[in-house]
């Protein structure tokens, strides 16, 4: 089943002379973990934010499970998705439990259901509920905060998860651990994940398929193996060679 479809999608910001997203056409199957790779300003975050109507397209459509989201209340669209950002955005004056429970409380879930869901999600993201539910964000490391952000995004059991460079501000060792945790969570939930990154190794490690963007255009959308074997153009080929050069460097110094 197709979870997300981009139809001739464009975004031009007011005063800009160029398209930040330039006629993107793509479909994402339900259950995929798709990474969106590109350098700063290539349009990857803009594409993600049009997926949950934080930005409105200048032209084209976003279709979620067969429904044109321009016909749906933006708040309803966003509540159907989880959204995780690099800065996490936890409420500093609220406990971890209350951070995760914020949306369920707005939706008037009963306390027993909320407590059970908080426990379930803390265990899912690898945090002991007994140790962490009463702590505050300032008492957690960056990696632990990002896990809580992921738990909060999963709380209403959305079919689609959007992740905008979720590990970008985290040290390399923690980042590798969180990448593995994300793969485990994705495999266990079978949700559709879209993850934005500028790190080619992260994109190719995590993505069942990878979107490569440059200058607002979608240059190639395929499995990591096919992209490595058959780069669509010179830009993609340069990306692949840069990753191989890094690998060669580590072979030389070991």
PDB file of C-alpha atoms in Angstrom:
ATOM      1  CA  UNK A   1       0.000   0.000   0.000  1.00  0.00           C
ATOM      2  CA  UNK A   2       1.221   3.511  -0.810  1.00  0.00           C
ATOM      3  CA  UNK A   3       1.597   5.556   2.389  1.00  0.00           C
ATOM      4  CA  UNK A   4       2.882   8.838   0.904  1.00  0.00           C
ATOM      5  CA  UNK A   5       2.700  10.170  -2.623  1.00  0.00           C
ATOM      6  CA  UNK A   6       4.250  13.421  -3.834  1.00  0.00           C
ATOM      7  CA  UNK A   7       2.634  14.660  -7.042  1.00  0.00           C
ATOM      8  CA  UNK A   8       4.571  17.373  -8.906  1.00  0.00           C
ATOM      9  CA  UNK A   9       5.364  18.988  -5.563  1.00  0.00           C
ATOM     10  CA  UNK A  10       6.896  22.486  -5.552  1.00  0.00           C
ATOM     11  CA  UNK A  11       7.688  25.108  -2.919  1.00  0.00           C
ATOM     12  CA  UNK A  12       8.801  28.667  -3.607  1.00  0.00           C
ATOM     13  CA  UNK A  13       9.137  30.898  -0.574  1.00  0.00           C
ATOM     14  CA  UNK A  14       8.004  34.556  -0.781  1.00  0.00           C
ATOM     15  CA  UNK A  15      10.728  36.743  -2.298  1.00  0.00           C
ATOM     16  CA  UNK A  16      12.781  33.789  -3.517  1.00  0.00           C
ATOM     17  CA  UNK A  17      13.734  33.543  -7.196  1.00  0.00           C
ATOM     18  CA  UNK A  18      14.063  29.750  -7.123  1.00  0.00           C
ATOM     19  CA  UNK A  19      12.092  26.683  -6.065  1.00  0.00           C
ATOM     20  CA  UNK A  20      13.169  25.164  -2.747  1.00  0.00           C
ATOM     21  CA  UNK A  21      11.397  21.978  -3.823  1.00  0.00           C
ATOM     22  CA  UNK A  22      11.268  21.584  -7.582  1.00  0.00           C
ATOM     23  CA  UNK A  23       8.615  19.302  -9.108  1.00  0.00           C
ATOM     24  CA  UNK A  24       9.167  16.259  -6.888  1.00  0.00           C
ATOM     25  CA  UNK A  25       7.310  13.074  -7.804  1.00  0.00           C
ATOM     26  CA  UNK A  26       7.731  10.013  -5.583  1.00  0.00           C
ATOM     27  CA  UNK A  27       5.824   7.316  -3.713  1.00  0.00           C
ATOM     28  CA  UNK A  28       6.684   5.754  -0.356  1.00  0.00           C
ATOM     29  CA  UNK A  29       5.298   2.324   0.493  1.00  0.00           C
ATOM     30  CA  UNK A  30       3.778   1.615   3.887  1.00  0.00           C
ATOM     31  CA  UNK A  31       6.380   0.223   6.298  1.00  0.00           C
ATOM     32  CA  UNK A  32       9.433   1.675   4.557  1.00  0.00           C
ATOM     33  CA  UNK A  33      12.194   3.603   6.297  1.00  0.00           C
ATOM     34  CA  UNK A  34      13.080   6.212   3.695  1.00  0.00           C
ATOM     35  CA  UNK A  35      16.011   8.551   4.257  1.00  0.00           C
ATOM     36  CA  UNK A  36      16.195  11.929   2.508  1.00  0.00           C
ATOM     37  CA  UNK A  37      19.807  12.884   1.846  1.00  0.00           C
ATOM     38  CA  UNK A  38      21.320  16.149   0.699  1.00  0.00           C
ATOM     39  CA  UNK A  39      23.397  19.152   1.699  1.00  0.00           C
ATOM     40  CA  UNK A  40      22.015  22.226   3.488  1.00  0.00           C
ATOM     41  CA  UNK A  41      19.473  24.092   1.402  1.00  0.00           C
ATOM     42  CA  UNK A  42      18.709  21.190  -0.941  1.00  0.00           C
ATOM     43  CA  UNK A  43      15.007  21.103   0.015  1.00  0.00           C
ATOM     44  CA  UNK A  44      14.901  17.968   2.160  1.00  0.00           C
ATOM     45  CA  UNK A  45      13.462  19.609   5.307  1.00  0.00           C
ATOM     46  CA  UNK A  46      11.046  21.661   3.207  1.00  0.00           C
ATOM     47  CA  UNK A  47       9.791  18.429   1.640  1.00  0.00           C
ATOM     48  CA  UNK A  48       9.336  16.906   5.096  1.00  0.00           C
ATOM     49  CA  UNK A  49       7.441  19.957   6.390  1.00  0.00           C
ATOM     50  CA  UNK A  50       5.063  19.872   3.428  1.00  0.00           C
ATOM     51  CA  UNK A  51       4.291  16.268   4.367  1.00  0.00           C
ATOM     52  CA  UNK A  52       2.594  17.409   7.595  1.00  0.00           C
ATOM     53  CA  UNK A  53       1.431  20.832   6.323  1.00  0.00           C
ATOM     54  CA  UNK A  54       3.886  22.913   8.353  1.00  0.00           C
ATOM     55  CA  UNK A  55       4.537  24.367   4.893  1.00  0.00           C
ATOM     56  CA  UNK A  56       1.956  24.571   2.131  1.00  0.00           C
ATOM     57  CA  UNK A  57       3.091  23.677  -1.394  1.00  0.00           C
ATOM     58  CA  UNK A  58       3.207  26.316  -4.111  1.00  0.00           C
ATOM     59  CA  UNK A  59       2.157  23.648  -6.572  1.00  0.00           C
ATOM     60  CA  UNK A  60       1.362  19.940  -6.522  1.00  0.00           C
ATOM     61  CA  UNK A  61      -0.117  17.606  -3.931  1.00  0.00           C
ATOM     62  CA  UNK A  62       0.798  15.408  -0.980  1.00  0.00           C
ATOM     63  CA  UNK A  63      -1.356  12.269  -0.768  1.00  0.00           C
ATOM     64  CA  UNK A  64      -1.368  10.226   2.453  1.00  0.00           C
ATOM     65  CA  UNK A  65      -2.978   6.794   2.232  1.00  0.00           C
ATOM     66  CA  UNK A  66      -4.976   7.980  -0.775  1.00  0.00           C
ATOM     67  CA  UNK A  67      -6.153  11.258   0.768  1.00  0.00           C
ATOM     68  CA  UNK A  68      -5.135  14.720  -0.482  1.00  0.00           C
ATOM     69  CA  UNK A  69      -3.996  16.433   2.728  1.00  0.00           C
ATOM     70  CA  UNK A  70      -4.924  19.899   1.409  1.00  0.00           C
ATOM     71  CA  UNK A  71      -8.558  18.848   2.057  1.00  0.00           C
ATOM     72  CA  UNK A  72      -7.872  17.972   5.720  1.00  0.00           C
ATOM     73  CA  UNK A  73      -7.529  20.281   8.730  1.00  0.00           C
ATOM     74  CA  UNK A  74      -3.739  20.795   9.251  1.00  0.00           C
ATOM     75  CA  UNK A  75      -4.052  19.993  12.967  1.00  0.00           C
ATOM     76  CA  UNK A  76      -5.694  16.661  12.120  1.00  0.00           C
ATOM     77  CA  UNK A  77      -2.935  15.927   9.573  1.00  0.00           C
ATOM     78  CA  UNK A  78      -0.204  16.577  12.150  1.00  0.00           C
ATOM     79  CA  UNK A  79      -1.878  14.495  14.834  1.00  0.00           C
ATOM     80  CA  UNK A  80      -1.817  11.535  12.460  1.00  0.00           C
ATOM     81  CA  UNK A  81       1.992  11.700  12.325  1.00  0.00           C
ATOM     82  CA  UNK A  82       4.894  11.610  14.723  1.00  0.00           C
ATOM     83  CA  UNK A  83       7.431  14.422  14.316  1.00  0.00           C
ATOM     84  CA  UNK A  84      10.947  14.386  15.754  1.00  0.00           C
ATOM     85  CA  UNK A  85      13.422  17.257  15.328  1.00  0.00           C
ATOM     86  CA  UNK A  86      17.108  17.732  16.095  1.00  0.00           C
ATOM     87  CA  UNK A  87      16.459  20.087  19.034  1.00  0.00           C
ATOM     88  CA  UNK A  88      14.028  17.566  20.625  1.00  0.00           C
ATOM     89  CA  UNK A  89      11.815  20.360  22.028  1.00  0.00           C
ATOM     90  CA  UNK A  90      10.917  18.769  25.366  1.00  0.00           C
ATOM     91  CA  UNK A  91       9.061  20.967  27.858  1.00  0.00           C
ATOM     92  CA  UNK A  92      11.732  21.726  30.502  1.00  0.00           C
ATOM     93  CA  UNK A  93       9.273  22.289  33.372  1.00  0.00           C
ATOM     94  CA  UNK A  94       7.539  18.944  32.840  1.00  0.00           C
ATOM     95  CA  UNK A  95       8.669  15.449  33.840  1.00  0.00           C
ATOM     96  CA  UNK A  96       9.519  12.879  31.178  1.00  0.00           C
ATOM     97  CA  UNK A  97       6.192  11.180  31.873  1.00  0.00           C
ATOM     98  CA  UNK A  98       4.264  14.425  31.393  1.00  0.00           C
ATOM     99  CA  UNK A  99       6.202  15.250  28.213  1.00  0.00           C
ATOM    100  CA  UNK A 100       5.222  11.931  26.660  1.00  0.00           C
ATOM    101  CA  UNK A 101       1.647  12.220  27.945  1.00  0.00           C
ATOM    102  CA  UNK A 102       1.033  15.773  26.689  1.00  0.00           C
ATOM    103  CA  UNK A 103      -0.997  14.870  23.581  1.00  0.00           C
ATOM    104  CA  UNK A 104      -2.931  11.975  25.201  1.00  0.00           C
ATOM    105  CA  UNK A 105      -4.032  14.399  27.932  1.00  0.00           C
ATOM    106  CA  UNK A 106      -5.267  16.853  25.283  1.00  0.00           C
ATOM    107  CA  UNK A 107      -7.126  13.941  23.672  1.00  0.00           C
ATOM    108  CA  UNK A 108      -8.594  13.112  27.117  1.00  0.00           C
ATOM    109  CA  UNK A 109      -7.238   9.576  27.443  1.00  0.00           C
ATOM    110  CA  UNK A 110      -7.924   8.078  30.879  1.00  0.00           C
ATOM    111  CA  UNK A 111      -5.041   8.004  33.370  1.00  0.00           C
ATOM    112  CA  UNK A 112      -4.649   4.217  33.332  1.00  0.00           C
ATOM    113  CA  UNK A 113      -4.258   4.169  29.547  1.00  0.00           C
ATOM    114  CA  UNK A 114      -1.741   7.043  29.655  1.00  0.00           C
ATOM    115  CA  UNK A 115       0.344   5.382  32.390  1.00  0.00           C
ATOM    116  CA  UNK A 116       0.459   2.102  30.478  1.00  0.00           C
ATOM    117  CA  UNK A 117       1.440   3.838  27.222  1.00  0.00           C
ATOM    118  CA  UNK A 118       4.228   5.842  28.900  1.00  0.00           C
ATOM    119  CA  UNK A 119       5.649   2.662  30.427  1.00  0.00           C
ATOM    120  CA  UNK A 120       5.421   0.814  27.106  1.00  0.00           C
ATOM    121  CA  UNK A 121       7.183   3.585  25.171  1.00  0.00           C
ATOM    122  CA  UNK A 122       9.977   4.170  27.677  1.00  0.00           C
ATOM    123  CA  UNK A 123      10.736   0.453  27.483  1.00  0.00           C
ATOM    124  CA  UNK A 124      10.578   0.596  23.677  1.00  0.00           C
ATOM    125  CA  UNK A 125      13.192   3.368  23.457  1.00  0.00           C
ATOM    126  CA  UNK A 126      15.458   1.704  26.023  1.00  0.00           C
ATOM    127  CA  UNK A 127      14.802   3.832  29.106  1.00  0.00           C
ATOM    128  CA  UNK A 128      13.845   2.176  32.422  1.00  0.00           C
ATOM    129  CA  UNK A 129      10.387   3.588  33.316  1.00  0.00           C
ATOM    130  CA  UNK A 130      11.079   3.373  37.053  1.00  0.00           C
ATOM    131  CA  UNK A 131      14.224   5.482  36.666  1.00  0.00           C
ATOM    132  CA  UNK A 132      13.167   7.995  34.027  1.00  0.00           C
ATOM    133  CA  UNK A 133       9.456   8.793  34.174  1.00  0.00           C
ATOM    134  CA  UNK A 134       9.797  11.299  37.071  1.00  0.00           C
ATOM    135  CA  UNK A 135      12.997  12.961  35.854  1.00  0.00           C
ATOM    136  CA  UNK A 136      13.161  16.304  34.049  1.00  0.00           C
ATOM    137  CA  UNK A 137      14.795  16.931  30.645  1.00  0.00           C
ATOM    138  CA  UNK A 138      17.731  18.785  32.243  1.00  0.00           C
ATOM    139  CA  UNK A 139      18.612  15.590  34.129  1.00  0.00           C
ATOM    140  CA  UNK A 140      19.036  13.619  30.885  1.00  0.00           C
ATOM    141  CA  UNK A 141      21.861  13.405  28.372  1.00  0.00           C
ATOM    142  CA  UNK A 142      21.303  14.541  24.792  1.00  0.00           C
ATOM    143  CA  UNK A 143      20.878  10.958  23.631  1.00  0.00           C
ATOM    144  CA  UNK A 144      18.371  10.209  26.381  1.00  0.00           C
ATOM    145  CA  UNK A 145      16.400  13.349  25.524  1.00  0.00           C
ATOM    146  CA  UNK A 146      16.259  12.264  21.887  1.00  0.00           C
ATOM    147  CA  UNK A 147      14.874   8.888  22.970  1.00  0.00           C
ATOM    148  CA  UNK A 148      12.149  10.677  24.927  1.00  0.00           C
ATOM    149  CA  UNK A 149      11.402  12.814  21.874  1.00  0.00           C
ATOM    150  CA  UNK A 150      10.969   9.640  19.847  1.00  0.00           C
ATOM    151  CA  UNK A 151       8.692   8.136  22.524  1.00  0.00           C
ATOM    152  CA  UNK A 152       6.569  11.296  22.554  1.00  0.00           C
ATOM    153  CA  UNK A 153       6.221  11.177  18.762  1.00  0.00           C
ATOM    154  CA  UNK A 154       5.097   7.528  18.935  1.00  0.00           C
ATOM    155  CA  UNK A 155       2.582   8.001  21.750  1.00  0.00           C
ATOM    156  CA  UNK A 156      -0.609   8.177  19.661  1.00  0.00           C
ATOM    157  CA  UNK A 157       0.552   5.247  17.485  1.00  0.00           C
ATOM    158  CA  UNK A 158       0.817   7.233  14.214  1.00  0.00           C
ATOM    159  CA  UNK A 159       1.199   5.378  10.929  1.00  0.00           C
ATOM    160  CA  UNK A 160       3.868   7.816   9.731  1.00  0.00           C
ATOM    161  CA  UNK A 161       6.942   9.138  11.545  1.00  0.00           C
ATOM    162  CA  UNK A 162       8.817  12.207  10.290  1.00  0.00           C
ATOM    163  CA  UNK A 163      12.351  12.701  11.635  1.00  0.00           C
ATOM    164  CA  UNK A 164      14.329  15.841  10.786  1.00  0.00           C
ATOM    165  CA  UNK A 165      18.036  15.201  11.453  1.00  0.00           C
ATOM    166  CA  UNK A 166      17.145  13.661  14.824  1.00  0.00           C
ATOM    167  CA  UNK A 167      20.746  12.680  15.628  1.00  0.00           C
ATOM    168  CA  UNK A 168      22.494  15.712  14.147  1.00  0.00           C
ATOM    169  CA  UNK A 169      23.457  17.317  17.469  1.00  0.00           C
ATOM    170  CA  UNK A 170      24.576  14.110  19.201  1.00  0.00           C
ATOM    171  CA  UNK A 171      28.109  12.743  19.619  1.00  0.00           C
ATOM    172  CA  UNK A 172      29.274  10.036  17.230  1.00  0.00           C
ATOM    173  CA  UNK A 173      29.133   7.048  19.601  1.00  0.00           C
ATOM    174  CA  UNK A 174      25.645   7.887  20.911  1.00  0.00           C
ATOM    175  CA  UNK A 175      24.544   8.571  17.353  1.00  0.00           C
ATOM    176  CA  UNK A 176      25.534   5.072  16.228  1.00  0.00           C
ATOM    177  CA  UNK A 177      23.653   3.555  19.167  1.00  0.00           C
ATOM    178  CA  UNK A 178      20.537   5.593  18.409  1.00  0.00           C
ATOM    179  CA  UNK A 179      20.669   4.622  14.738  1.00  0.00           C
ATOM    180  CA  UNK A 180      20.611   0.974  15.768  1.00  0.00           C
ATOM    181  CA  UNK A 181      17.760   1.644  18.210  1.00  0.00           C
ATOM    182  CA  UNK A 182      15.784   3.372  15.463  1.00  0.00           C
ATOM    183  CA  UNK A 183      16.247   0.385  13.153  1.00  0.00           C
ATOM    184  CA  UNK A 184      15.023  -1.904  15.932  1.00  0.00           C
ATOM    185  CA  UNK A 185      11.987   0.265  16.664  1.00  0.00           C
ATOM    186  CA  UNK A 186      11.111   0.539  12.982  1.00  0.00           C
ATOM    187  CA  UNK A 187      11.366  -3.219  12.521  1.00  0.00           C
ATOM    188  CA  UNK A 188       9.117  -3.769  15.544  1.00  0.00           C
ATOM    189  CA  UNK A 189       6.429  -1.233  14.684  1.00  0.00           C
ATOM    190  CA  UNK A 190       6.270  -1.580  10.860  1.00  0.00           C
ATOM    191  CA  UNK A 191       5.458   2.134  10.628  1.00  0.00           C
ATOM    192  CA  UNK A 192       6.461   4.332   7.702  1.00  0.00           C
ATOM    193  CA  UNK A 193       9.502   6.447   8.609  1.00  0.00           C
ATOM    194  CA  UNK A 194      10.866   9.453   6.695  1.00  0.00           C
ATOM    195  CA  UNK A 195      14.233  10.608   8.036  1.00  0.00           C
ATOM    196  CA  UNK A 196      16.132  13.693   6.845  1.00  0.00           C
ATOM    197  CA  UNK A 197      19.926  13.642   7.103  1.00  0.00           C
ATOM    198  CA  UNK A 198      22.989  15.229   5.513  1.00  0.00           C
ATOM    199  CA  UNK A 199      25.142  12.236   6.534  1.00  0.00           C
ATOM    200  CA  UNK A 200      25.532   9.784   3.641  1.00  0.00           C
ATOM    201  CA  UNK A 201      26.595   6.894   5.885  1.00  0.00           C
ATOM    202  CA  UNK A 202      23.541   7.400   8.099  1.00  0.00           C
ATOM    203  CA  UNK A 203      21.256   7.626   5.063  1.00  0.00           C
ATOM    204  CA  UNK A 204      22.592   4.418   3.536  1.00  0.00           C
ATOM    205  CA  UNK A 205      22.708   2.514   6.839  1.00  0.00           C
ATOM    206  CA  UNK A 206      19.119   3.304   7.816  1.00  0.00           C
ATOM    207  CA  UNK A 207      17.254   3.664   4.541  1.00  0.00           C
ATOM    208  CA  UNK A 208      15.382   0.811   2.916  1.00  0.00           C
ATOM    209  CA  UNK A 209      15.423   3.375   0.105  1.00  0.00           C
ATOM    210  CA  UNK A 210      17.205   6.717  -0.143  1.00  0.00           C
ATOM    211  CA  UNK A 211      16.022   9.976  -1.708  1.00  0.00           C
ATOM    212  CA  UNK A 212      18.951  12.091  -2.880  1.00  0.00           C
ATOM    213  CA  UNK A 213      18.140  15.778  -3.345  1.00  0.00           C
ATOM    214  CA  UNK A 214      20.098  18.728  -4.703  1.00  0.00           C
ATOM    215  CA  UNK A 215      18.889  22.208  -5.610  1.00  0.00           C
ATOM    216  CA  UNK A 216      15.313  21.275  -4.769  1.00  0.00           C
ATOM    217  CA  UNK A 217      15.256  18.376  -7.231  1.00  0.00           C
ATOM    218  CA  UNK A 218      14.937  14.689  -6.462  1.00  0.00           C
ATOM    219  CA  UNK A 219      17.936  13.225  -8.298  1.00  0.00           C
ATOM    220  CA  UNK A 220      17.580   9.572  -7.381  1.00  0.00           C
ATOM    221  CA  UNK A 221      15.280   7.440  -5.234  1.00  0.00           C
ATOM    222  CA  UNK A 222      16.325   3.826  -4.861  1.00  0.00           C
ATOM    223  CA  UNK A 223      17.842   1.240  -2.543  1.00  0.00           C
ATOM    224  CA  UNK A 224      21.335   1.994  -1.220  1.00  0.00           C
ATOM    225  CA  UNK A 225      22.712  -0.929  -3.251  1.00  0.00           C
ATOM    226  CA  UNK A 226      21.254   0.310  -6.543  1.00  0.00           C
ATOM    227  CA  UNK A 227      22.433   3.886  -5.925  1.00  0.00           C
ATOM    228  CA  UNK A 228      25.982   2.682  -5.293  1.00  0.00           C
ATOM    229  CA  UNK A 229      25.914   0.468  -8.382  1.00  0.00           C
ATOM    230  CA  UNK A 230      24.150   2.934 -10.680  1.00  0.00           C
ATOM    231  CA  UNK A 231      24.495   6.608  -9.621  1.00  0.00           C
ATOM    232  CA  UNK A 232      21.940   8.704 -11.519  1.00  0.00           C
ATOM    233  CA  UNK A 233      24.286  11.604 -12.285  1.00  0.00           C
ATOM    234  CA  UNK A 234      27.612  13.239 -11.456  1.00  0.00           C
ATOM    235  CA  UNK A 235      26.355  14.722  -8.169  1.00  0.00           C
ATOM    236  CA  UNK A 236      25.256  11.318  -6.859  1.00  0.00           C
ATOM    237  CA  UNK A 237      28.492   9.750  -8.085  1.00  0.00           C
ATOM    238  CA  UNK A 238      30.479  12.394  -6.164  1.00  0.00           C
ATOM    239  CA  UNK A 239      28.524  11.589  -3.004  1.00  0.00           C
ATOM    240  CA  UNK A 240      29.309   7.891  -3.354  1.00  0.00           C
ATOM    241  CA  UNK A 241      32.999   8.556  -3.996  1.00  0.00           C
ATOM    242  CA  UNK A 242      33.220  10.842  -0.952  1.00  0.00           C
ATOM    243  CA  UNK A 243      31.870   8.031   1.254  1.00  0.00           C
ATOM    244  CA  UNK A 244      34.321   5.554  -0.281  1.00  0.00           C
ATOM    245  CA  UNK A 245      37.201   7.998   0.305  1.00  0.00           C
ATOM    246  CA  UNK A 246      36.289   8.149   4.009  1.00  0.00           C
ATOM    247  CA  UNK A 247      36.312   4.368   4.151  1.00  0.00           C
ATOM    248  CA  UNK A 248      39.735   4.225   2.487  1.00  0.00           C
ATOM    249  CA  UNK A 249      41.106   6.742   5.003  1.00  0.00           C
ATOM    250  CA  UNK A 250      40.139   4.509   7.929  1.00  0.00           C
ATOM    251  CA  UNK A 251      41.661   1.478   6.234  1.00  0.00           C
ATOM    252  CA  UNK A 252      44.942   3.388   5.841  1.00  0.00           C
ATOM    253  CA  UNK A 253      45.197   4.551   9.457  1.00  0.00           C
ATOM    254  CA  UNK A 254      44.289   1.203  11.061  1.00  0.00           C
TER     255      UNK A 254
END
